[in-house]
GROMACS .gro file of C-alpha atoms in nm:
model
  386
    1MET     CA    1  -6.928 -14.432   0.201
    2SER     CA    2  -7.055 -14.248  -0.106
    3ILE     CA    3  -7.106 -13.871  -0.106
    4ARG     CA    4  -7.232 -13.846  -0.462
    5ARG     CA    5  -7.520 -13.600  -0.475
    6LEU     CA    6  -7.876 -13.726  -0.506
    7SER     CA    7  -8.024 -13.783  -0.846
    8SER     CA    8  -8.367 -13.653  -0.940
    9GLU     CA    9  -8.517 -14.003  -0.896
   10GLU     CA   10  -8.359 -14.044  -0.552
   11SER     CA   11  -8.484 -13.702  -0.446
   12GLN     CA   12  -8.838 -13.785  -0.554
   13ALA     CA   13  -8.828 -14.122  -0.377
   14LEU     CA   14  -8.692 -13.975  -0.054
   15TYR     CA   15  -8.945 -13.694  -0.045
   16SER     CA   16  -9.230 -13.936  -0.118
   17LEU     CA   17  -9.134 -14.120   0.203
   18LEU     CA   18  -9.136 -13.793   0.396
   19ARG     CA   19  -9.483 -13.713   0.261
   20ALA     CA   20  -9.626 -14.051   0.367
   21GLU     CA   21  -9.786 -13.909   0.682
   22GLN     CA   22 -10.071 -14.163   0.680
   23ARG     CA   23  -9.849 -14.472   0.659
   24PRO     CA   24  -9.708 -14.643   0.969
   25PHE     CA   25  -9.348 -14.566   1.055
   26HIS     CA   26  -9.236 -14.928   1.025
   27GLU     CA   27  -9.364 -14.949   0.666
   28ILE     CA   28  -9.179 -14.632   0.572
   29LEU     CA   29  -8.859 -14.760   0.732
   30SER     CA   30  -8.894 -15.094   0.557
   31GLN     CA   31  -8.942 -14.924   0.220
   32PHE     CA   32  -8.641 -14.701   0.289
   33ASN     CA   33  -8.415 -15.004   0.343
   34SER     CA   34  -8.548 -15.180   0.034
   35SER     CA   35  -8.533 -14.875  -0.195
   36PHE     CA   36  -8.186 -14.749  -0.108
   37PRO     CA   37  -7.869 -14.957  -0.063
   38SER     CA   38  -7.668 -14.915   0.255
   39SER     CA   39  -7.389 -14.749   0.055
   40ARG     CA   40  -7.620 -14.451  -0.004
   41HIS     CA   41  -7.742 -14.417   0.354
   42PHE     CA   42  -7.478 -14.165   0.450
   43THR     CA   43  -7.562 -13.935   0.158
   44LEU     CA   44  -7.936 -13.967   0.221
   45SER     CA   45  -7.889 -13.896   0.591
   46SER     CA   46  -7.677 -13.592   0.510
   47TYR     CA   47  -7.952 -13.446   0.293
   48LEU     CA   48  -8.214 -13.524   0.558
   49LEU     CA   49  -7.997 -13.341   0.807
   50ILE     CA   50  -7.988 -13.033   0.584
   51LEU     CA   51  -8.367 -13.036   0.558
   52LEU     CA   52  -8.396 -13.063   0.937
   53GLN     CA   53  -8.173 -12.761   0.992
   54ASP     CA   54  -8.458 -12.526   0.901
   55ILE     CA   55  -8.792 -12.589   1.073
   56LYS     CA   56  -8.986 -12.426   0.787
   57VAL     CA   57  -8.883 -12.675   0.520
   58LEU     CA   58  -9.074 -12.976   0.655
   59THR     CA   59  -9.399 -13.007   0.846
   60THR     CA   60  -9.408 -13.158   1.196
   61ALA     CA   61  -9.513 -13.499   1.066
   62GLU     CA   62  -9.247 -13.490   0.793
   63ARG     CA   63  -8.982 -13.403   1.051
   64LEU     CA   64  -9.078 -13.707   1.260
   65ILE     CA   65  -9.037 -13.930   0.956
   66ALA     CA   66  -8.701 -13.767   0.877
   67PHE     CA   67  -8.571 -13.832   1.231
   68SER     CA   68  -8.688 -14.193   1.216
   69LEU     CA   69  -8.502 -14.240   0.885
   70LEU     CA   70  -8.194 -14.073   1.033
   71VAL     CA   71  -8.183 -14.327   1.317
   72GLU     CA   72  -8.299 -14.624   1.108
   73ALA     CA   73  -8.017 -14.576   0.853
   74TYR     CA   74  -7.769 -14.704   1.115
   75SER     CA   75  -8.002 -14.915   1.332
   76SER     CA   76  -7.820 -15.236   1.238
   77GLN     CA   77  -7.496 -15.099   1.383
   78LYS     CA   78  -7.386 -14.973   1.721
   79PRO     CA   79  -7.495 -14.620   1.816
   80ALA     CA   80  -7.131 -14.512   1.796
   81SER     CA   81  -7.133 -14.592   1.423
   82ASN     CA   82  -7.404 -14.335   1.351
   83PRO     CA   83  -7.224 -14.013   1.248
   84PHE     CA   84  -7.543 -13.811   1.308
   85ILE     CA   85  -7.618 -13.928   1.662
   86SER     CA   86  -7.489 -13.603   1.818
   87PHE     CA   87  -7.737 -13.402   1.614
   88VAL     CA   88  -8.023 -13.633   1.713
   89VAL     CA   89  -7.939 -13.613   2.085
   90ASN     CA   90  -7.913 -13.234   2.074
   91ALA     CA   91  -8.246 -13.212   1.890
   92SER     CA   92  -8.416 -13.415   2.164
   93CYS     CA   93  -8.322 -13.149   2.420
   94ASP     CA   94  -8.380 -12.841   2.206
   95GLU     CA   95  -8.612 -12.611   2.401
   96GLY     CA   96  -8.714 -12.435   2.080
   97SER     CA   97  -8.850 -12.751   1.919
   98GLU     CA   98  -9.203 -12.883   1.957
   99LYS     CA   99  -9.271 -13.120   2.244
  100VAL     CA  100  -9.407 -13.385   2.012
  101GLU     CA  101  -9.083 -13.385   1.816
  102ARG     CA  102  -8.866 -13.410   2.126
  103ALA     CA  103  -9.077 -13.691   2.270
  104PHE     CA  104  -9.059 -13.885   1.944
  105ILE     CA  105  -8.680 -13.856   1.929
  106LEU     CA  106  -8.650 -13.974   2.291
  107GLN     CA  107  -8.857 -14.279   2.203
  108LEU     CA  108  -8.635 -14.344   1.901
  109LEU     CA  109  -8.329 -14.333   2.126
  110GLY     CA  110  -8.497 -14.557   2.388
  111PHE     CA  111  -8.495 -14.298   2.667
  112ASP     CA  112  -8.870 -14.256   2.703
  113SER     CA  113  -9.023 -14.330   3.042
  114SER     CA  114  -9.306 -14.531   2.887
  115ASN     CA  115  -9.256 -14.903   2.832
  116SER     CA  116  -9.414 -14.908   2.489
  117GLY     CA  117  -9.087 -15.010   2.321
  118LYS     CA  118  -9.118 -14.988   1.943
  119GLU     CA  119  -9.498 -14.998   1.944
  120PHE     CA  120  -9.511 -14.630   1.853
  121LEU     CA  121  -9.360 -14.715   1.512
  122LYS     CA  122  -9.684 -14.892   1.420
  123GLN     CA  123  -9.857 -14.555   1.417
  124SER     CA  124  -9.854 -14.310   1.132
  125ALA     CA  125  -9.688 -13.973   1.172
  126SER     CA  126 -10.023 -13.799   1.145
  127ASP     CA  127 -10.180 -14.017   1.415
  128TYR     CA  128  -9.877 -13.974   1.640
  129VAL     CA  129  -9.905 -13.594   1.624
  130LYS     CA  130 -10.282 -13.595   1.678
  131GLY     CA  131 -10.272 -13.837   1.972
  132PHE     CA  132  -9.970 -13.686   2.146
  133ASP     CA  133 -10.015 -13.625   2.519
  134GLU     CA  134  -9.739 -13.416   2.674
  135SER     CA  135  -9.820 -13.534   3.025
  136LEU     CA  136  -9.715 -13.887   2.942
  137HIS     CA  137  -9.357 -13.790   2.858
  138GLU     CA  138  -9.058 -13.656   3.046
  139PHE     CA  139  -8.804 -13.426   2.887
  140PRO     CA  140  -8.461 -13.449   3.052
  141PRO     CA  141  -8.218 -13.157   3.013
  142LEU     CA  142  -7.928 -13.178   2.772
  143ASP     CA  143  -7.665 -13.238   3.041
  144GLN     CA  144  -7.857 -13.531   3.182
  145MET     CA  145  -7.918 -13.666   2.834
  146LYS     CA  146  -7.550 -13.648   2.746
  147GLN     CA  147  -7.454 -13.808   3.077
  148GLN     CA  148  -7.689 -14.101   3.019
  149PHE     CA  149  -7.598 -14.138   2.653
  150SER     CA  150  -7.222 -14.102   2.696
  151ASP     CA  151  -7.208 -14.457   2.829
  152LYS     CA  152  -7.313 -14.586   2.487
  153VAL     CA  153  -7.141 -14.350   2.250
  154HIS     CA  154  -6.879 -14.074   2.258
  155LEU     CA  155  -7.066 -13.754   2.175
  156GLU     CA  156  -6.895 -13.493   1.961
  157PRO     CA  157  -7.034 -13.154   1.858
  158TYR     CA  158  -7.196 -13.160   1.516
  159HIS     CA  159  -7.104 -12.899   1.258
  160CYS     CA  160  -7.338 -12.850   0.964
  161LEU     CA  161  -7.184 -12.799   0.623
  162LEU     CA  162  -7.393 -12.490   0.553
  163LYS     CA  163  -7.451 -12.359   0.905
  164ASP     CA  164  -7.161 -12.116   0.902
  165GLY     CA  165  -7.191 -12.026   0.533
  166THR     CA  166  -7.291 -11.677   0.431
  167VAL     CA  167  -7.521 -11.822   0.163
  168LYS     CA  168  -7.824 -12.000   0.305
  169SER     CA  169  -7.973 -12.302   0.133
  170VAL     CA  170  -8.323 -12.189   0.235
  171VAL     CA  171  -8.440 -11.827   0.238
  172PRO     CA  172  -8.783 -11.700   0.347
  173ASP     CA  173  -9.034 -11.576   0.093
  174PRO     CA  174  -9.030 -11.193   0.114
  175ASP     CA  175  -9.400 -11.180   0.022
  176VAL     CA  176  -9.507 -11.387   0.324
  177PRO     CA  177  -9.516 -11.217   0.669
  178PRO     CA  178  -9.285 -11.377   0.931
  179SER     CA  179  -9.579 -11.449   1.163
  180CYS     CA  180  -9.772 -11.636   0.895
  181ASP     CA  181  -9.836 -12.010   0.944
  182ALA     CA  182  -9.749 -12.185   0.621
  183ASP     CA  183  -9.947 -12.495   0.729
  184SER     CA  184 -10.267 -12.299   0.778
  185LEU     CA  185 -10.577 -12.403   0.582
  186GLU     CA  186 -10.589 -12.048   0.452
  187PHE     CA  187 -10.322 -12.135   0.196
  188ASP     CA  188 -10.495 -12.445   0.061
  189VAL     CA  189 -10.563 -12.398  -0.309
  190ARG     CA  190 -10.929 -12.453  -0.382
  191PRO     CA  191 -11.083 -12.513  -0.725
  192GLY     CA  192 -11.169 -12.191  -0.904
  193THR     CA  193 -10.959 -11.968  -0.678
  194LYS     CA  194 -10.629 -11.795  -0.737
  195THR     CA  195 -10.309 -11.905  -0.568
  196LYS     CA  196 -10.225 -11.688  -0.267
  197TYR     CA  197  -9.884 -11.570  -0.160
  198GLY     CA  198  -9.707 -11.845   0.032
  199ALA     CA  199  -9.911 -12.122  -0.131
  200GLY     CA  200  -9.645 -12.226  -0.383
  201ASP     CA  201  -9.549 -12.580  -0.471
  202LYS     CA  202  -9.355 -12.681  -0.161
  203GLU     CA  203  -9.285 -13.027  -0.294
  204GLU     CA  204  -9.111 -12.886  -0.601
  205ALA     CA  205  -8.897 -12.659  -0.382
  206VAL     CA  206  -8.785 -12.942  -0.150
  207VAL     CA  207  -8.714 -13.184  -0.435
  208GLY     CA  208  -8.518 -12.914  -0.617
  209LEU     CA  209  -8.319 -12.847  -0.300
  210LEU     CA  210  -8.235 -13.216  -0.263
  211SER     CA  211  -8.136 -13.252  -0.629
  212ASN     CA  212  -7.918 -12.941  -0.656
  213LEU     CA  213  -7.756 -12.920  -0.314
  214SER     CA  214  -7.392 -13.026  -0.289
  215LEU     CA  215  -7.237 -13.183   0.020
  216GLU     CA  216  -6.900 -13.031  -0.063
  217GLY     CA  217  -6.993 -12.718   0.130
  218LEU     CA  218  -6.919 -12.357   0.048
  219ASN     CA  219  -6.559 -12.336   0.165
  220PRO     CA  220  -6.306 -12.236  -0.103
  221HIS     CA  221  -6.074 -12.503  -0.236
  222TRP     CA  222  -5.707 -12.488  -0.148
  223ILE     CA  223  -5.493 -12.333  -0.418
  224ARG     CA  224  -5.248 -12.590  -0.550
  225PRO     CA  225  -4.887 -12.478  -0.604
  226LEU     CA  226  -4.780 -12.418  -0.960
  227PRO     CA  227  -4.598 -12.713  -1.118
  228PRO     CA  228  -4.228 -12.665  -1.202
  229ARG     CA  229  -4.154 -12.528  -1.547
  230LEU     CA  230  -4.023 -12.770  -1.804
  231PRO     CA  231  -3.686 -12.693  -1.965
  232ILE     CA  232  -3.704 -12.508  -2.297
  233LEU     CA  233  -3.598 -12.733  -2.583
  234ASP     CA  234  -3.386 -12.625  -2.878
  235GLY     CA  235  -3.602 -12.476  -3.149
  236GLU     CA  236  -3.901 -12.441  -2.918
  237LEU     CA  237  -4.105 -12.126  -2.953
  238VAL     CA  238  -4.099 -11.907  -2.643
  239TRP     CA  239  -4.402 -11.701  -2.550
  240LEU     CA  240  -4.310 -11.335  -2.523
  241ASN     CA  241  -4.504 -11.066  -2.343
  242PRO     CA  242  -4.384 -10.741  -2.500
  243ASP     CA  243  -4.384 -10.428  -2.292
  244ASP     CA  244  -4.667 -10.202  -2.402
  245ASN     CA  245  -4.546  -9.896  -2.212
  246HIS     CA  246  -4.425  -9.679  -2.497
  247GLU     CA  247  -4.258  -9.342  -2.438
  248LEU     CA  248  -4.378  -9.039  -2.627
  249MET     CA  249  -4.126  -8.898  -2.876
  250TRP     CA  250  -4.140  -8.540  -2.994
  251ASP     CA  251  -4.168  -8.499  -3.372
  252TYR     CA  252  -3.937  -8.212  -3.456
  253GLY     CA  253  -4.047  -8.221  -3.819
  254MET     CA  254  -4.404  -8.142  -3.724
  255CYS     CA  255  -4.539  -7.816  -3.867
  256VAL     CA  256  -4.214  -7.755  -4.059
  257ASP     CA  257  -4.243  -7.572  -4.390
  258THR     CA  258  -4.180  -7.847  -4.643
  259SER     CA  259  -4.200  -7.608  -4.937
  260ARG     CA  260  -3.858  -7.466  -4.852
  261GLY     CA  261  -3.607  -7.538  -5.131
  262ALA     CA  262  -3.867  -7.700  -5.357
  263ALA     CA  263  -3.725  -7.530  -5.666
  264VAL     CA  264  -3.369  -7.639  -5.580
  265ARG     CA  265  -3.483  -7.997  -5.522
  266ASP     CA  266  -3.651  -8.007  -5.860
  267LEU     CA  267  -3.342  -7.869  -6.035
  268ILE     CA  268  -3.108  -8.110  -5.850
  269ALA     CA  269  -3.333  -8.400  -5.952
  270LYS     CA  270  -3.300  -8.289  -6.315
  271ALA     CA  271  -2.924  -8.235  -6.274
  272LEU     CA  272  -2.882  -8.600  -6.177
  273LYS     CA  273  -3.031  -8.709  -6.509
  274GLY     CA  274  -2.861  -8.466  -6.747
  275ALA     CA  275  -2.688  -8.134  -6.798
  276LEU     CA  276  -2.886  -7.827  -6.696
  277ALA     CA  277  -2.923  -7.520  -6.907
  278PRO     CA  278  -2.699  -7.225  -6.811
  279ALA     CA  279  -2.999  -7.037  -6.672
  280GLN     CA  280  -3.096  -7.332  -6.455
  281GLN     CA  281  -2.740  -7.374  -6.331
  282GLU     CA  282  -2.731  -7.006  -6.241
  283GLN     CA  283  -3.061  -7.041  -6.052
  284VAL     CA  284  -2.925  -7.328  -5.841
  285LEU     CA  285  -2.606  -7.140  -5.758
  286VAL     CA  286  -2.799  -6.824  -5.665
  287GLU     CA  287  -3.045  -7.016  -5.441
  288LEU     CA  288  -2.762  -7.192  -5.259
  289ALA     CA  289  -2.571  -6.866  -5.219
  290ASN     CA  290  -2.873  -6.690  -5.069
  291ASP     CA  291  -2.950  -6.978  -4.828
  292PRO     CA  292  -2.654  -7.213  -4.773
  293LYS     CA  293  -2.872  -7.445  -4.555
  294LEU     CA  294  -3.075  -7.539  -4.860
  295VAL     CA  295  -2.797  -7.781  -4.941
  296TYR     CA  296  -2.931  -8.006  -4.664
  297HIS     CA  297  -3.279  -8.009  -4.822
  298CYS     CA  298  -3.189  -8.044  -5.188
  299GLY     CA  299  -3.221  -8.423  -5.188
  300LEU     CA  300  -2.857  -8.504  -5.273
  301THR     CA  301  -2.711  -8.813  -5.103
  302PRO     CA  302  -2.361  -8.967  -5.127
  303ARG     CA  303  -2.496  -9.245  -5.348
  304LYS     CA  304  -2.625  -8.989  -5.603
  305LEU     CA  305  -2.304  -8.781  -5.611
  306PRO     CA  306  -2.139  -8.959  -5.911
  307GLU     CA  307  -2.439  -8.878  -6.132
  308LEU     CA  308  -2.423  -8.510  -6.038
  309VAL     CA  309  -2.044  -8.499  -6.098
  310GLU     CA  310  -2.074  -8.644  -6.449
  311ASN     CA  311  -2.372  -8.430  -6.558
  312ASN     CA  312  -2.316  -8.099  -6.377
  313PRO     CA  313  -1.965  -8.073  -6.224
  314LEU     CA  314  -1.996  -7.702  -6.136
  315ILE     CA  315  -2.308  -7.764  -5.925
  316ALA     CA  316  -2.132  -8.063  -5.763
  317VAL     CA  317  -1.838  -7.841  -5.664
  318ASP     CA  318  -2.068  -7.578  -5.514
  319VAL     CA  319  -2.272  -7.836  -5.319
  320LEU     CA  320  -1.960  -8.012  -5.180
  321THR     CA  321  -1.811  -7.677  -5.081
  322LYS     CA  322  -2.117  -7.595  -4.871
  323LEU     CA  323  -2.123  -7.948  -4.722
  324ILE     CA  324  -1.759  -7.928  -4.609
  325LYS     CA  325  -1.863  -7.882  -4.242
  326SER     CA  326  -2.126  -8.153  -4.254
  327PRO     CA  327  -2.059  -8.473  -4.051
  328GLU     CA  328  -2.139  -8.670  -4.367
  329ILE     CA  329  -1.870  -8.501  -4.581
  330SER     CA  330  -1.636  -8.799  -4.538
  331GLU     CA  331  -1.896  -9.023  -4.705
  332TYR     CA  332  -1.915  -8.785  -5.001
  333PHE     CA  333  -1.533  -8.783  -5.030
  334THR     CA  334  -1.519  -9.163  -5.017
  335VAL     CA  335  -1.769  -9.191  -5.302
  336LEU     CA  336  -1.583  -8.926  -5.503
  337VAL     CA  337  -1.248  -9.106  -5.463
  338ASN     CA  338  -1.385  -9.449  -5.558
  339MET     CA  339  -1.585  -9.340  -5.864
  340ASP     CA  340  -1.452  -9.402  -6.213
  341MET     CA  341  -1.190  -9.148  -6.320
  342SER     CA  342  -1.314  -8.898  -6.578
  343LEU     CA  343  -1.251  -8.541  -6.687
  344HIS     CA  344  -1.549  -8.418  -6.484
  345SER     CA  345  -1.438  -8.597  -6.167
  346MET     CA  346  -1.085  -8.460  -6.209
  347GLU     CA  347  -1.234  -8.112  -6.265
  348VAL     CA  348  -1.440  -8.139  -5.945
  349VAL     CA  349  -1.141  -8.248  -5.738
  350ASN     CA  350  -0.922  -7.976  -5.889
  351ARG     CA  351  -1.176  -7.702  -5.811
  352LEU     CA  352  -1.226  -7.839  -5.456
  353THR     CA  353  -0.853  -7.823  -5.383
  354THR     CA  354  -0.851  -7.453  -5.468
  355ALA     CA  355  -1.182  -7.371  -5.296
  356VAL     CA  356  -1.146  -7.553  -4.964
  357GLU     CA  357  -0.878  -7.734  -4.769
  358LEU     CA  358  -0.915  -8.105  -4.840
  359PRO     CA  359  -0.781  -8.377  -4.611
  360SER     CA  360  -0.436  -8.498  -4.716
  361GLN     CA  361  -0.539  -8.865  -4.703
  362PHE     CA  362  -0.819  -8.790  -4.949
  363ILE     CA  363  -0.580  -8.628  -5.196
  364HIS     CA  364  -0.328  -8.913  -5.166
  365MET     CA  365  -0.598  -9.173  -5.217
  366TYR     CA  366  -0.737  -8.991  -5.519
  367ILE     CA  367  -0.391  -8.965  -5.681
  368THR     CA  368  -0.330  -9.336  -5.618
  369ASN     CA  369  -0.661  -9.427  -5.781
  370CYS     CA  370  -0.585  -9.204  -6.080
  371ILE     CA  371  -0.247  -9.374  -6.133
  372ALA     CA  372  -0.409  -9.715  -6.108
  373SER     CA  373  -0.673  -9.612  -6.360
  374CYS     CA  374  -0.410  -9.481  -6.604
  375VAL     CA  375  -0.210  -9.805  -6.580
  376SER     CA  376  -0.519 -10.009  -6.651
  377ILE     CA  377  -0.600  -9.791  -6.951
  378LYS     CA  378  -0.242  -9.835  -7.087
  379VAL     CA  379  -0.255 -10.213  -7.044
  380LEU     CA  380  -0.591 -10.223  -7.213
  381HIS     CA  381  -0.452 -10.013  -7.503
  382PHE     CA  382  -0.167 -10.260  -7.566
  383THR     CA  383  -0.396 -10.560  -7.547
  384LEU     CA  384  -0.619 -10.412  -7.814
  385LEU     CA  385  -0.331 -10.364  -8.065
  386PRO     CA  386  -0.321 -10.621  -8.352
   0.00000   0.00000   0.00000
């Protein structure tokens, strides 16, 4: 049983059969069986059923042909094999349907009081509608119909795919009044006249509906569970989703006067490269004496201390004296102890011992390094003798 949707060619062929109002029913049914294989009958019947759900889609004659095709598709089998038999039986007892349609369905099912058999299929749909006489037919109620038909087939309620959907497959034209008869001659397009509202190409609309409608319905698909994660291999790149929620940090250097100590910074930069003039040395000492905190903005780091000691030892002593309470003073002392021994470095250490109280381990380490340097100088002196 195939449920593949109709192609454009199949839609055109099916609708051409529905439009054959002047041809006898038995010719239409014969062409239906020859044009479509039995494997496509279920799909074709399903689309016919959708067209029959709305009485405005097909004309009365077209609806008779559609019902005949719906029954003929499974005529070679038992009535119980027809999955659409419940819909057909209910349509035969629908009080809202036309009498001619109900009578025709009863004849298709073989429940008509007349003994004409299948002779009515030799008529065309148009002739059947024109020659219909209501007085010649009986219309049993639904309960009686079900009771009589239940002996042949087990009836089950039919549920249309799109009946309960919020999106309708057919919507009325908002420009056409509800009481307007679409089959009226008023809407026939005559040569030289403009097309009126409601006189659109009905054939194009029906064929488009057949070609584009899906039998899968409008219900949402079940969500499949996520597959298990594969183990991460060695050397495999792992996708990271960094956290973008950054906390705001206050910039304490914002709006700070950066010109403070500019002169001292310039002089310290020169002092690292060479000896300053006495006037420049005096200026640095005076600036640091007036504002001791300038020592933290002068640009001197522990790595630059040996250069300042060798070029301007007096300034180095003054700077280290004012940095004695700094948490970084131990780094300055470590650099001073490990630098090459010279007269200027010894002068700086000597002045520091008299100016501030130095840690005892610093003094011991400096003395040890001095002794080691003197021994290496003595050994070098003897090795250079001829």
